[in-house]
Structures are given as structure tokens and as C-alpha cells.
CSV table of C-alpha atoms and ligand atoms in Angstrom, one decimal:
chain,number,residue,atom,x,y,z
A,71,UNK,CA,-20.1,-18.4,2.1
A,72,UNK,CA,-22.0,-20.1,5.0
A,73,UNK,CA,-25.8,-20.5,3.4
A,74,UNK,CA,-28.0,-17.6,5.0
A,75,UNK,CA,-25.1,-16.1,6.9
A,76,UNK,CA,-26.1,-13.4,8.9
A,77,UNK,CA,-24.1,-10.6,9.3
A,78,UNK,CA,-24.9,-7.7,12.5
A,79,UNK,CA,-23.0,-4.6,11.8
A,80,UNK,CA,-23.0,-2.4,15.3
A,81,UNK,CA,-23.2,1.2,14.4
A,82,UNK,CA,-24.9,2.7,11.3
A,83,UNK,CA,-22.2,5.3,10.8
A,84,UNK,CA,-19.7,5.6,7.4
A,85,UNK,CA,-18.1,2.5,8.4
A,86,UNK,CA,-21.2,0.6,9.0
A,87,UNK,CA,-23.1,1.2,6.1
A,88,UNK,CA,-20.0,0.2,3.9
A,89,UNK,CA,-19.8,-2.7,5.4
A,90,UNK,CA,-23.4,-3.8,5.4
A,91,UNK,CA,-23.2,-2.7,1.4
A,92,UNK,CA,-20.2,-5.0,0.8
A,93,UNK,CA,-21.6,-8.0,2.8
A,94,UNK,CA,-25.1,-7.6,1.6
A,95,UNK,CA,-23.4,-7.6,-1.9
A,96,UNK,CA,-21.6,-11.1,-1.1
A,97,UNK,CA,-25.4,-12.5,-0.4
A,98,UNK,CA,-25.2,-12.3,3.2
A,99,UNK,CA,-28.3,-11.2,5.3
A,100,UNK,CA,-27.4,-8.2,6.8
A,101,UNK,CA,-28.7,-6.1,9.8
A,102,UNK,CA,-27.5,-2.8,11.1
A,103,UNK,CA,-28.1,-2.0,14.8
A,104,UNK,CA,-28.0,1.6,15.1
A,105,UNK,CA,-28.2,3.5,18.5
A,106,UNK,CA,-29.9,6.9,17.1
A,107,UNK,CA,-33.0,7.2,15.6
A,108,UNK,CA,-31.2,7.2,12.0
A,109,UNK,CA,-28.4,5.9,10.7
A,110,UNK,CA,-25.7,8.4,9.0
A,111,UNK,CA,-26.2,11.4,11.0
A,112,UNK,CA,-22.2,12.0,11.2
A,113,UNK,CA,-21.9,12.2,7.6
A,114,UNK,CA,-24.6,14.8,7.3
A,115,UNK,CA,-22.2,17.1,9.1
A,116,UNK,CA,-19.0,16.0,7.4
A,117,UNK,CA,-17.3,18.9,5.2
A,118,UNK,CA,-19.4,21.6,6.6
A,119,UNK,CA,-22.2,19.4,4.9
A,120,UNK,CA,-20.7,19.2,1.6
A,121,UNK,CA,-19.0,15.7,3.0
A,122,UNK,CA,-15.3,15.8,1.6
A,123,UNK,CA,-15.5,12.2,1.4
A,124,UNK,CA,-12.0,11.3,0.1
A,125,UNK,CA,-8.7,12.7,-1.3
A,126,UNK,CA,-7.1,12.2,-4.6
A,127,UNK,CA,-3.6,13.0,-2.7
A,128,UNK,CA,-3.5,9.9,-0.8
A,129,UNK,CA,-0.8,8.8,1.1
A,130,UNK,CA,0.1,7.3,4.5
A,131,UNK,CA,1.5,10.5,5.7
A,132,UNK,CA,-1.7,11.7,6.3
A,133,UNK,CA,-2.6,9.2,8.8
A,134,UNK,CA,-1.6,8.6,12.4
A,135,UNK,CA,-1.8,5.5,14.9
A,136,UNK,CA,0.5,3.7,17.1
A,137,UNK,CA,1.2,1.5,14.1
A,138,UNK,CA,0.1,3.6,11.4
A,139,UNK,CA,1.5,0.6,8.7
A,140,UNK,CA,-1.4,-1.2,9.6
A,141,UNK,CA,-3.9,1.1,7.4
A,142,UNK,CA,-1.4,0.8,4.2
A,143,UNK,CA,-3.0,-2.6,3.2
A,144,UNK,CA,-6.7,-1.7,4.0
A,145,UNK,CA,-6.4,1.8,2.1
A,146,UNK,CA,-4.7,0.1,-1.0
A,147,UNK,CA,-7.2,-2.8,-1.0
A,148,UNK,CA,-10.1,-0.2,-1.5
A,149,UNK,CA,-8.3,2.7,-2.8
A,150,UNK,CA,-9.8,6.5,-3.7
A,151,UNK,CA,-10.4,4.9,-7.0
A,152,UNK,CA,-12.8,2.6,-5.8
A,153,UNK,CA,-14.2,4.5,-3.7
A,154,UNK,CA,-14.6,7.2,-6.2
A,155,UNK,CA,-16.1,4.3,-8.5
A,156,UNK,CA,-18.3,2.9,-5.4
A,157,UNK,CA,-19.9,6.2,-5.2
A,158,UNK,CA,-20.3,7.1,-8.8
A,159,UNK,CA,-21.7,3.9,-9.2
A,160,UNK,CA,-24.1,4.9,-6.7
A,161,UNK,CA,-25.0,8.4,-8.1
A,162,UNK,CA,-22.5,10.3,-6.8
A,163,UNK,CA,-20.6,12.4,-9.5
A,164,UNK,CA,-17.3,14.1,-7.8
A,165,UNK,CA,-15.4,17.4,-7.8
A,166,UNK,CA,-12.1,18.0,-7.0
A,167,UNK,CA,-11.0,20.8,-4.9
A,168,UNK,CA,-7.9,22.5,-3.4
A,169,UNK,CA,-5.4,19.9,-1.7
A,170,UNK,CA,-6.9,17.4,-3.6
A,171,UNK,CA,-10.3,17.1,-1.6
A,172,UNK,CA,-13.2,15.2,-3.2
A,173,UNK,CA,-16.8,16.5,-2.8
A,174,UNK,CA,-20.0,15.4,-4.5
A,175,UNK,CA,-21.1,17.5,-7.3
A,176,UNK,CA,-24.2,18.3,-5.6
A,177,UNK,CA,-22.3,19.9,-3.0
A,178,UNK,CA,-24.6,18.0,0.0
A,179,UNK,CA,-23.5,15.6,1.9
A,180,UNK,CA,-27.1,14.8,2.4
A,181,UNK,CA,-26.8,13.4,-1.1
A,182,UNK,CA,-24.0,11.0,0.2
A,183,UNK,CA,-26.1,9.3,2.9
A,184,UNK,CA,-29.0,9.4,0.2
A,185,UNK,CA,-27.3,6.7,-2.2
A,186,UNK,CA,-26.0,4.7,0.7
A,187,UNK,CA,-29.3,4.3,2.2
A,188,UNK,CA,-30.7,3.5,-1.6
A,189,UNK,CA,-28.3,0.7,-1.9
A,190,UNK,CA,-29.2,-0.7,1.6
A,191,UNK,CA,-33.0,-0.8,0.9
A,192,UNK,CA,-31.9,-2.4,-2.8
A,193,UNK,CA,-30.1,-5.2,-1.0
A,194,UNK,CA,-32.6,-5.7,1.2
A,195,UNK,CA,-30.7,-4.7,4.6
A,196,UNK,CA,-32.5,-4.2,7.7
A,197,UNK,CA,-31.7,-1.4,9.5
A,198,UNK,CA,-32.8,-1.1,13.1
A,199,UNK,CA,-32.6,2.2,14.6
A,200,UNK,CA,-33.3,3.2,18.3
A,201,UNK,CA,-31.3,0.0,19.2
A,202,UNK,CA,-28.2,0.5,21.6
A,203,UNK,CA,-26.0,-2.6,21.6
A,204,UNK,CA,-24.7,-2.9,25.4
A,205,UNK,CA,-23.1,-6.4,25.1
A,206,UNK,CA,-21.4,-8.9,22.7
A,207,UNK,CA,-21.7,-12.2,23.7
A,208,UNK,CA,-19.3,-14.7,21.5
A,209,UNK,CA,-20.8,-18.2,21.5
A,210,UNK,CA,-19.7,-21.7,20.1
A,211,UNK,CA,-21.1,-20.6,16.7
A,212,UNK,CA,-22.2,-17.0,16.2
A,213,UNK,CA,-22.9,-14.0,18.4
A,214,UNK,CA,-25.7,-12.7,20.6
A,215,UNK,CA,-26.1,-9.1,21.4
A,216,UNK,CA,-28.1,-7.7,23.8
A,217,UNK,CA,-29.7,-4.3,23.5
A,218,UNK,CA,-30.1,-1.4,26.1
A,219,UNK,CA,-34.0,-2.6,26.1
A,220,UNK,CA,-33.0,-6.4,26.7
A,221,UNK,CA,-33.8,-7.5,23.2
A,222,UNK,CA,-31.2,-10.1,21.9
A,223,UNK,CA,-30.3,-10.4,18.2
A,224,UNK,CA,-28.1,-13.0,17.1
A,225,UNK,CA,-26.1,-13.7,14.2
A,226,UNK,CA,-22.9,-15.4,12.4
A,227,UNK,CA,-20.9,-12.5,12.3
A,228,UNK,CA,-20.2,-9.2,14.1
A,229,UNK,CA,-18.8,-6.0,12.5
A,230,UNK,CA,-18.3,-3.5,15.2
A,231,UNK,CA,-18.3,0.2,13.6
A,232,UNK,CA,-19.5,2.3,16.6
A,233,UNK,CA,-16.8,5.1,16.2
A,234,UNK,CA,-14.9,6.8,18.6
A,235,UNK,CA,-15.5,9.7,21.2
A,236,UNK,CA,-15.8,12.6,18.9
A,237,UNK,CA,-18.8,14.5,18.5
A,238,UNK,CA,-20.8,12.6,21.0
A,239,UNK,CA,-24.0,14.1,20.1
A,240,UNK,CA,-23.9,12.1,16.6
A,241,UNK,CA,-23.6,8.9,18.3
A,242,UNK,CA,-20.3,7.9,19.0
A,243,UNK,CA,-19.5,8.5,22.6
A,244,UNK,CA,-16.8,5.5,23.1
A,245,UNK,CA,-19.1,3.0,24.1
A,246,UNK,CA,-17.6,0.5,21.2
A,247,UNK,CA,-14.3,0.7,23.3
A,248,UNK,CA,-16.2,-1.0,26.1
A,249,UNK,CA,-17.9,-3.9,24.0
A,250,UNK,CA,-14.4,-4.5,22.5
A,251,UNK,CA,-12.8,-4.4,25.7
A,252,UNK,CA,-15.5,-7.0,27.5
A,253,UNK,CA,-14.0,-9.2,24.6
A,254,UNK,CA,-10.4,-8.8,25.4
A,255,UNK,CA,-9.1,-6.1,23.2
A,256,UNK,CA,-6.8,-3.4,24.1
A,257,UNK,CA,-7.3,0.2,23.7
A,258,UNK,CA,-4.9,2.9,23.1
A,259,UNK,CA,-5.4,5.9,24.9
A,260,UNK,CA,-8.0,8.3,23.2
A,261,UNK,CA,-7.6,12.0,22.8
A,262,UNK,CA,-9.7,14.6,20.8
A,263,UNK,CA,-8.3,15.5,17.4
A,264,UNK,CA,-9.2,17.7,14.5
A,265,UNK,CA,-10.3,20.1,17.3
A,266,UNK,CA,-9.9,23.8,18.2
A,267,UNK,CA,-7.1,24.8,20.8
A,268,UNK,CA,-7.6,26.7,24.1
A,269,UNK,CA,-5.1,29.2,24.6
A,270,UNK,CA,-4.1,31.1,28.2
A,271,UNK,CA,-4.3,34.7,26.9
A,272,UNK,CA,-5.9,37.9,28.5
A,273,UNK,CA,-6.8,39.0,25.0
A,274,UNK,CA,-9.0,36.3,23.5
A,275,UNK,CA,-12.3,38.1,24.6
A,276,UNK,CA,-10.9,41.1,22.3
A,277,UNK,CA,-9.7,39.2,19.5
A,278,UNK,CA,-13.1,36.8,19.4
A,279,UNK,CA,-14.2,36.7,15.4
A,280,UNK,CA,-10.6,37.9,14.1
A,281,UNK,CA,-9.3,36.1,11.3
A,282,UNK,CA,-6.4,36.3,9.2
A,283,UNK,CA,-4.5,34.0,6.6
A,284,UNK,CA,-1.2,33.0,8.0
A,285,UNK,CA,0.8,30.0,9.1
A,286,UNK,CA,0.6,28.4,12.6
A,287,UNK,CA,3.2,26.4,14.2
A,288,UNK,CA,3.0,24.3,17.3
A,289,UNK,CA,6.2,24.7,19.7
A,290,UNK,CA,7.2,22.3,22.1
A,291,UNK,CA,10.8,22.6,24.1
A,292,UNK,CA,12.0,25.2,21.6
A,293,UNK,CA,11.5,23.2,18.3
A,294,UNK,CA,8.4,23.4,15.8
A,295,UNK,CA,6.5,20.1,15.9
A,296,UNK,CA,4.3,20.8,13.0
A,297,UNK,CA,3.4,23.8,10.9
A,298,UNK,CA,0.1,24.8,8.6
A,299,UNK,CA,-1.1,27.4,6.6
A,300,UNK,CA,-4.5,28.7,5.9
A,301,UNK,CA,-7.3,30.9,7.3
A,302,UNK,CA,-6.8,31.4,11.4
A,303,UNK,CA,-9.5,32.7,13.5
A,304,UNK,CA,-9.5,34.1,17.4
A,305,UNK,CA,-12.1,32.5,19.6
A,306,UNK,CA,-13.0,33.9,22.9
A,307,UNK,CA,-11.6,30.4,24.4
A,308,UNK,CA,-8.3,30.4,22.1
A,309,UNK,CA,-8.0,29.3,18.2
A,310,UNK,CA,-9.5,28.1,15.4
A,311,UNK,CA,-9.9,27.7,11.9
A,312,UNK,CA,-8.4,24.8,9.2
A,313,UNK,CA,-4.6,24.8,10.0
A,314,UNK,CA,-5.0,25.1,13.9
A,315,UNK,CA,-7.3,21.7,13.5
A,316,UNK,CA,-4.5,20.0,11.5
A,317,UNK,CA,-2.2,21.0,14.5
A,318,UNK,CA,-4.6,19.7,17.4
A,319,UNK,CA,-3.4,16.4,17.2
A,320,UNK,CA,0.1,17.0,17.8
A,321,UNK,CA,-1.2,19.6,20.7
A,322,UNK,CA,-3.4,17.2,22.4
A,323,UNK,CA,-0.3,14.5,22.2
A,324,UNK,CA,2.0,16.9,23.7
A,325,UNK,CA,-0.5,18.0,26.2
A,326,UNK,CA,-0.9,14.4,27.4
A,327,UNK,CA,2.6,14.0,27.9
A,328,UNK,CA,2.4,17.0,30.2
A,329,UNK,CA,5.0,19.2,27.8
A,330,UNK,CA,4.8,23.1,27.8
A,331,UNK,CA,3.4,24.0,24.1
A,332,UNK,CA,2.8,27.2,22.4
A,333,UNK,CA,1.1,28.0,19.2
A,334,UNK,CA,3.5,30.6,17.4
A,335,UNK,CA,1.4,32.8,14.5
A,336,UNK,CA,3.0,34.4,11.5
A,337,UNK,CA,0.5,37.0,10.1
A,338,UNK,CA,3.3,37.7,7.3
A,339,UNK,CA,4.3,34.1,5.9
A,340,UNK,CA,5.1,35.7,2.7
A,341,UNK,CA,7.5,38.2,4.0
A,342,UNK,CA,11.0,37.5,5.5
A,343,UNK,CA,11.5,38.9,9.1
A,344,UNK,CA,14.0,41.5,7.4
A,345,UNK,CA,11.6,42.4,4.6
A,346,UNK,CA,8.8,42.9,6.8
A,347,UNK,CA,11.1,45.2,8.9
A,348,UNK,CA,12.3,47.2,6.1
A,349,UNK,CA,8.6,47.2,5.0
A,350,UNK,CA,7.5,48.5,8.6
A,351,UNK,CA,10.1,51.2,8.7
A,352,UNK,CA,8.9,52.7,5.4
A,353,UNK,CA,5.2,52.7,6.3
A,354,UNK,CA,6.2,54.5,9.9
A,355,UNK,CA,8.3,56.9,8.0
A,356,UNK,CA,5.3,58.1,5.5
A,357,UNK,CA,3.6,60.2,7.8
A,358,UNK,CA,5.9,60.9,11.0
A,359,UNK,CA,3.0,62.6,12.8
A,360,UNK,CA,0.6,59.9,12.8
A,361,UNK,CA,-0.3,57.7,16.0
A,362,UNK,CA,1.9,54.8,15.9
A,363,UNK,CA,-1.6,52.7,16.4
A,364,UNK,CA,-3.3,54.5,13.8
A,365,UNK,CA,-0.6,53.9,11.3
A,366,UNK,CA,-1.3,50.3,11.1
A,367,UNK,CA,-4.7,50.9,10.0
A,368,UNK,CA,-5.0,49.2,6.8
A,369,UNK,CA,-2.3,46.6,7.4
A,370,UNK,CA,-3.6,44.8,10.3
A,371,UNK,CA,-7.3,43.9,11.5
A,372,UNK,CA,-8.0,46.9,13.7
A,373,UNK,CA,-8.8,45.0,16.6
A,374,UNK,CA,-5.8,43.3,16.4
A,375,UNK,CA,-3.4,46.3,16.4
A,376,UNK,CA,-3.8,47.2,20.1
A,377,UNK,CA,-3.3,43.6,21.2
A,378,UNK,CA,-0.3,43.6,19.1
A,379,UNK,CA,1.4,46.6,20.3
A,380,UNK,CA,0.5,45.8,24.0
A,381,UNK,CA,2.0,42.1,23.5
A,382,UNK,CA,5.1,43.7,21.4
A,383,UNK,CA,5.9,45.9,24.8
A,384,UNK,CA,4.8,49.5,23.3
A,385,UNK,CA,3.7,51.2,26.5
A,386,UNK,CA,2.3,54.2,24.6
A,387,UNK,CA,0.5,53.1,21.3
A,388,UNK,CA,-0.5,56.5,20.7
A,389,UNK,CA,2.8,57.9,20.3
A,390,UNK,CA,4.0,59.7,17.0
A,391,UNK,CA,5.7,57.2,14.5
A,392,UNK,CA,9.0,59.5,14.3
A,393,UNK,CA,9.6,58.6,17.9
A,394,UNK,CA,9.6,55.1,17.6
A,395,UNK,CA,13.1,53.6,18.1
A,396,UNK,CA,14.5,50.5,15.8
A,397,UNK,CA,14.2,48.1,19.1
A,398,UNK,CA,10.5,49.0,19.5
A,399,UNK,CA,9.9,48.0,15.4
A,400,UNK,CA,11.9,44.7,15.7
A,401,UNK,CA,10.0,44.1,18.7
A,402,UNK,CA,6.8,44.5,16.5
A,403,UNK,CA,8.0,42.7,13.9
A,404,UNK,CA,8.8,39.7,16.3
A,405,UNK,CA,5.3,40.2,17.3
A,406,UNK,CA,3.7,39.6,13.7
A,407,UNK,CA,5.7,36.6,12.6
A,408,UNK,CA,6.5,34.8,15.8
A,409,UNK,CA,3.5,35.6,18.0
A,410,UNK,CA,3.7,32.8,20.8
A,411,UNK,CA,0.7,32.0,23.1
A,412,UNK,CA,0.6,28.9,25.5
A,413,UNK,CA,-1.9,26.1,24.7
A,414,UNK,CA,-3.7,25.1,27.6
A,415,UNK,CA,-5.8,22.5,26.4
A,416,UNK,CA,-8.0,21.3,23.1
A,417,UNK,CA,-11.7,21.8,22.9
A,418,UNK,CA,-14.0,19.2,24.3
A,419,UNK,CA,-15.1,16.0,22.7
A,420,UNK,CA,-18.0,17.5,21.4
A,421,UNK,CA,-16.1,19.8,19.4
A,422,UNK,CA,-13.6,17.2,17.9
A,423,UNK,CA,-13.8,15.8,14.5
A,424,UNK,CA,-11.7,12.9,14.9
A,425,UNK,CA,-10.3,10.7,17.7
A,426,UNK,CA,-6.9,9.5,18.0
A,427,UNK,CA,-6.2,6.4,19.7
A,428,UNK,CA,-8.6,3.7,19.9
A,429,UNK,CA,-8.6,-0.2,19.3
A,430,UNK,CA,-5.0,-1.6,19.3
A,431,UNK,CA,-4.2,-2.7,15.6
A,432,UNK,CA,-2.3,-5.4,17.1
A,433,UNK,CA,-5.3,-7.1,18.0
A,434,UNK,CA,-6.8,-6.9,14.5
A,435,UNK,CA,-5.8,-8.8,10.9
A,436,UNK,CA,-4.1,-6.3,8.7
A,437,UNK,CA,-6.0,-8.1,5.6
A,438,UNK,CA,-9.3,-8.8,6.9
A,439,UNK,CA,-10.1,-6.4,10.1
A,440,UNK,CA,-10.9,-9.6,11.9
A,441,UNK,CA,-10.5,-9.7,15.5
A,442,UNK,CA,-7.2,-11.9,16.1
A,443,UNK,CA,-8.8,-13.0,19.6
A,444,UNK,CA,-12.5,-13.5,18.7
A,445,UNK,CA,-13.0,-15.4,15.3
A,446,UNK,CA,-16.0,-13.9,13.3
A,447,UNK,CA,-15.8,-10.4,14.9
A,448,UNK,CA,-14.6,-7.7,12.6
A,449,UNK,CA,-13.9,-3.9,13.4
A,450,UNK,CA,-14.1,-0.6,11.0
A,451,UNK,CA,-13.8,2.9,11.0
A,452,UNK,CA,-12.9,5.3,13.6
A,453,UNK,CA,-13.3,2.7,16.5
A,454,UNK,CA,-9.8,1.7,15.3
A,455,UNK,CA,-6.3,3.3,16.4
A,456,UNK,CA,-6.1,4.9,13.0
A,457,UNK,CA,-6.8,8.8,12.2
A,458,UNK,CA,-6.1,11.1,9.6
A,459,UNK,CA,-5.7,14.6,9.0
A,460,UNK,CA,-8.4,16.9,7.7
A,461,UNK,CA,-9.2,16.4,3.5
A,462,UNK,CA,-11.3,13.6,3.5
A,463,UNK,CA,-8.8,10.9,4.8
A,464,UNK,CA,-11.0,10.1,7.9
A,465,UNK,CA,-14.0,9.1,5.5
A,466,UNK,CA,-11.7,7.1,3.3
A,467,UNK,CA,-10.3,5.2,6.4
A,468,UNK,CA,-14.2,4.7,7.1
A,469,UNK,CA,-15.0,3.1,3.6
A,470,UNK,CA,-12.0,1.3,3.1
A,471,UNK,CA,-11.8,-0.4,6.6
A,472,UNK,CA,-15.7,-1.0,6.2
A,473,UNK,CA,-15.8,-2.1,2.4
A,474,UNK,CA,-12.7,-4.7,3.5
A,475,UNK,CA,-14.4,-6.1,6.8
A,476,UNK,CA,-18.1,-6.6,5.3
A,477,UNK,CA,-16.5,-8.7,2.6
A,478,UNK,CA,-14.2,-10.7,4.7
A,479,UNK,CA,-17.0,-11.3,6.8
A,480,UNK,CA,-18.7,-13.1,4.3
A,481,UNK,CA,-15.8,-15.0,2.9
A,482,UNK,CA,-15.5,-18.4,4.7
B,226,FAD,C1,-18.4,17.7,12.0
B,226,FAD,C2,-17.7,16.9,11.6
B,226,FAD,C3,-17.2,16.9,10.4
B,226,FAD,C4,-16.1,16.1,9.4
B,226,FAD,N1,-15.8,16.0,8.2
B,226,FAD,C5,-15.4,14.9,7.6
B,226,FAD,C6,-15.1,15.2,6.3
B,226,FAD,O1,-15.5,16.1,5.5
B,226,FAD,N2,-14.2,14.5,5.8
B,226,FAD,C7,-13.9,13.4,6.4
B,226,FAD,O2,-13.1,12.5,5.8
B,226,FAD,N3,-14.0,13.0,7.9
B,226,FAD,C8,-14.7,14.0,8.1
B,226,FAD,N4,-15.0,13.9,9.6
B,226,FAD,C9,-14.8,12.6,10.5
B,226,FAD,C10,-15.4,11.5,9.8
B,226,FAD,O3,-16.9,11.6,9.7
B,226,FAD,C11,-15.2,10.1,10.6
B,226,FAD,O4,-14.3,9.8,10.8
B,226,FAD,C12,-16.1,9.1,10.1
B,226,FAD,O5,-17.7,9.4,9.8
B,226,FAD,C13,-16.1,8.0,11.4
B,226,FAD,O6,-17.3,6.8,10.9
B,226,FAD,P1,-17.3,5.5,11.7
B,226,FAD,O7,-18.6,5.0,11.0
B,226,FAD,O8,-16.4,5.0,12.0
B,226,FAD,O9,-18.1,6.5,13.1
B,226,FAD,P2,-19.5,7.4,13.1
B,226,FAD,O10,-19.7,7.8,11.9
B,226,FAD,O11,-19.3,8.1,14.5
B,226,FAD,O12,-20.6,5.9,13.4
B,226,FAD,C14,-20.9,5.2,14.4
B,226,FAD,C15,-22.1,5.0,14.4
B,226,FAD,O13,-22.3,4.0,15.6
B,226,FAD,C16,-23.5,4.3,16.4
B,226,FAD,N5,-23.6,3.6,17.5
B,226,FAD,C17,-22.3,3.9,18.7
B,226,FAD,N6,-22.6,2.9,19.5
B,226,FAD,C18,-23.6,2.4,19.5
B,226,FAD,C19,-23.9,1.1,20.0
B,226,FAD,N7,-23.7,0.6,21.4
B,226,FAD,N8,-25.1,0.5,19.7
B,226,FAD,C20,-25.5,0.9,18.4
B,226,FAD,N9,-24.8,1.7,17.5
B,226,FAD,C21,-24.4,2.7,18.2
B,226,FAD,C22,-23.4,5.8,16.3
B,226,FAD,O14,-24.8,6.4,16.6
B,226,FAD,C23,-23.2,6.0,14.6
B,226,FAD,O15,-24.3,6.3,13.9
B,226,FAD,C24,-16.0,14.9,10.7
B,226,FAD,C25,-16.2,14.6,11.6
B,226,FAD,C26,-17.4,15.4,12.2
B,226,FAD,C27,-18.1,15.0,13.6
């Protein structure tokens, strides 16, 4: 390592804090320059305030990007085991939940940030908050950063970890792409991911707040692009819930390419179509004098019943069960198992949990995260064109790429 090496980390998020710790542990002088009044604000919001910080079922299939294989080596060089040990050493005992999701035993995202900040203090790393970098100048030796208030900071190496565009209220507004672009880096078009979907349907206001456990699939050009199961929630603009967030990247991609897309809902995934038909026939036969809509009470959420029947083309939902035709029952089964609603958009960046797209990995060294264009400049985290599914994969990418960049920046 260069004697008195000064590493400048731009952005104090998950990737930046890890990079700073790795560089500090290797003996470098480190300064974190953070735009907001404190570091790690997004970490506090993760996992609904519980921070799903990694996932034991790590696999490249949970990651995306134009060249997703780029992430493989980095995710292996600082892997899940090392991540759990890294946090264990800092004080975070962990627990594993459904789907391999790893959370701190304390169930508090704040504890993750607390221990990272403790380590930063122990390593004498400087946190310079309320400081937005507006320009990076590469000099013959080292770098000069210009801040919004015209202040300048000089250092030997720069690690750019300004995040993507998701949740700009937590600091990441995409300005990091402009900084990288000014140094010749290319940016793959960005789209919001892990975000709710806006639907085109007249009944959304009536269904706002209705939840059900079921399956959702994205349909494009008559084929299923991806399917996910779990709790699905109707909102006044469209649809939300963990399965929808998982599907949203596919939706955003398709919409960007001007494809007509639908969400297809299955409210009875545990029953085959024929089984549901039989079940309904028996149910409607119990009390043939009952009104059709009333016969669904106890089977479907009350607010769903009139909408489902209307969408199935039932003109008079109050007609007696004994008057319903087999054709009408089949239409109701179709509605319950293959309810298609057109997707018109995703929710905005403000609601997105991550960014698909970002810095083109072709310009970045896959072993060190160093720029192939500007020696001494490194990247990590969401700013790079790698994004993960829900479940701890995005933070894992931030920790892995951050740690590797921080270590590499301190090696000659
Ligand atoms: C609500 C929510 C919940 C989430 N939950 C999870 C979860 O449970 N598990 C999971 O794996 N992932 C989760 N994610 C995704 C994950 O949090 C992010 O992918 C990850 O934190 C990205 O880390 P980062 O360091 O790359 O960027 P960020 O965390 O966005 O940090 C970037 C930092 O750079 C600063 N900055 C930006 N520009 C400048 C500048 N010019 N100068 C100085 N500073 C600047 C910003 O203020 C910010 O502090 C969630 C995201 C959100 C929004």
C-alpha cells in the first residue's frame, strides 16, 4: 500500500460503508463523503426496518443485468459466509427465515448501521456529511473532488458508491451516473425495479386494501414471463405485495420495450381448474335459493365478490344459484384462476427498492471493481448494472462489491 494512502468514498450507503471499512482495515486514511446529514439512511429502511441483509440461498439466478456473470466472482470473493462472519464480528447475531432470508437477531436495521458506524469510528474513518460531490477530476496522480459548496477534497483513490435512482428521498437520485459519465463511463438505461405496478382497471378504488394469498404471473405475448406466489394486495393505483415486487423488473423491462403486458392472478393456486369448477358446483348446489353473490361469502373477500362476478360477465349477481348455467360457472372459474389485468406502468422511483441498469460492467474490472478507463477509480453497489431479487440479494451485492473495492483500492 502507498504510504499515507488517502481513499475517498463518495456515498455512505451499504456499499460505501463496507468499502470504507475494508480500506480502513488495510491501513488507509479514509474519508466518506455523504450528501445527506448522516450515512446509511437507506439501510434503516431495508427489510421493513428489519434489514434482510443477505440470503443463504445465494445463486446468480437471483441477480440481473446486461452481463450478470460479471457479479459471480465478486459474490464469491466476499460471499454469504464471509458477510455473516463480518457482521457477527461486528456484533450482529443472525437468524434465517423463510426463503433463506437472513436478518439480525435484534430485528432492527438500526443495529446493522450502529455496528458499521462503530467500526468506522474505531478505524478512525472520517464521515463528512452534508457534502455532495458535484465533480470528480482525475489528476496525474490522484483525484480532486469538488463539492456543491465549492469546497475541494483531494485523495489518491476514489470509490464511487452513490447508489442508483431508487428511493431518491434516501439520497440516491442518480447523480452518480453523471459523475461516472463525465469520466467516460457508459450507463445502461435505468428502470425502477422491486416496485409496485399500475394497472388499467375500473375497479381498483373498490378493491383498495384487499389482500389475498395467491399467484401472480406476468403475461406478455400470450406467454408467462415469470410467476411468483405470496400475499398480493390491491391498491388504488394497481397492485402490490412481495410477488408483485419480484415480477416488477420483468414488467418494467417489457414496458420499456413497448410490450403489452398483463398481470394474471390465480386466487386458488392450490386447486386445478377442474377441481375449482367441481368445488363451486357443489357449493352453489348447497342452497339453490341463495343469491349467487351471497354464496361466495366465506370463500372470497366480500369486496372481491361483486368485482369478480362482474368481470366474469355475470349480469345479475343476485340471481339464484339454481339459475346459473355451467357456462357462467366456468367463466367465474376462469376469473378466479386466470384474472388478467393490463399493466400500464410501474410506480415511480420514489417507491422502488432498487435500480435495474446502471454503470456498464464492460468498463469495470470484474476482480477489483476498478474502472478500466480511469486507474484508481472504483465502483460498488447499486450504481453498477447489477440488481437482485427481493430477499437480501441487493444488500449482498453492496457488501460484496463494497468490500472488494475497498480492499483493491488499498493494494498497489
Ligand atoms: C425501502 C427499501 C427496502 C429495501 N430492503 C432491502 C432488503 O431488506 N434487503 C436487500 O438486500 N436490499 C434491500 N433494499 C435495496 C438495498 O437497500 C440497496 O440496493 C442498497 O442499500 C444499495 O446500497 P448502495 O450503497 O449501493 O446505495 P445507497 O444505499 O443508495 O447509498 C448511496 C449513498 O450515496 C449518497 N450520495 C448520492 N450521491 C452523492 C453525491 N454526489 N455525493 C455524496 N453522496 C452521495 C446517498 O445520499 C446515499 O447515502 C431496499 C431498498 C429500499 C429503498
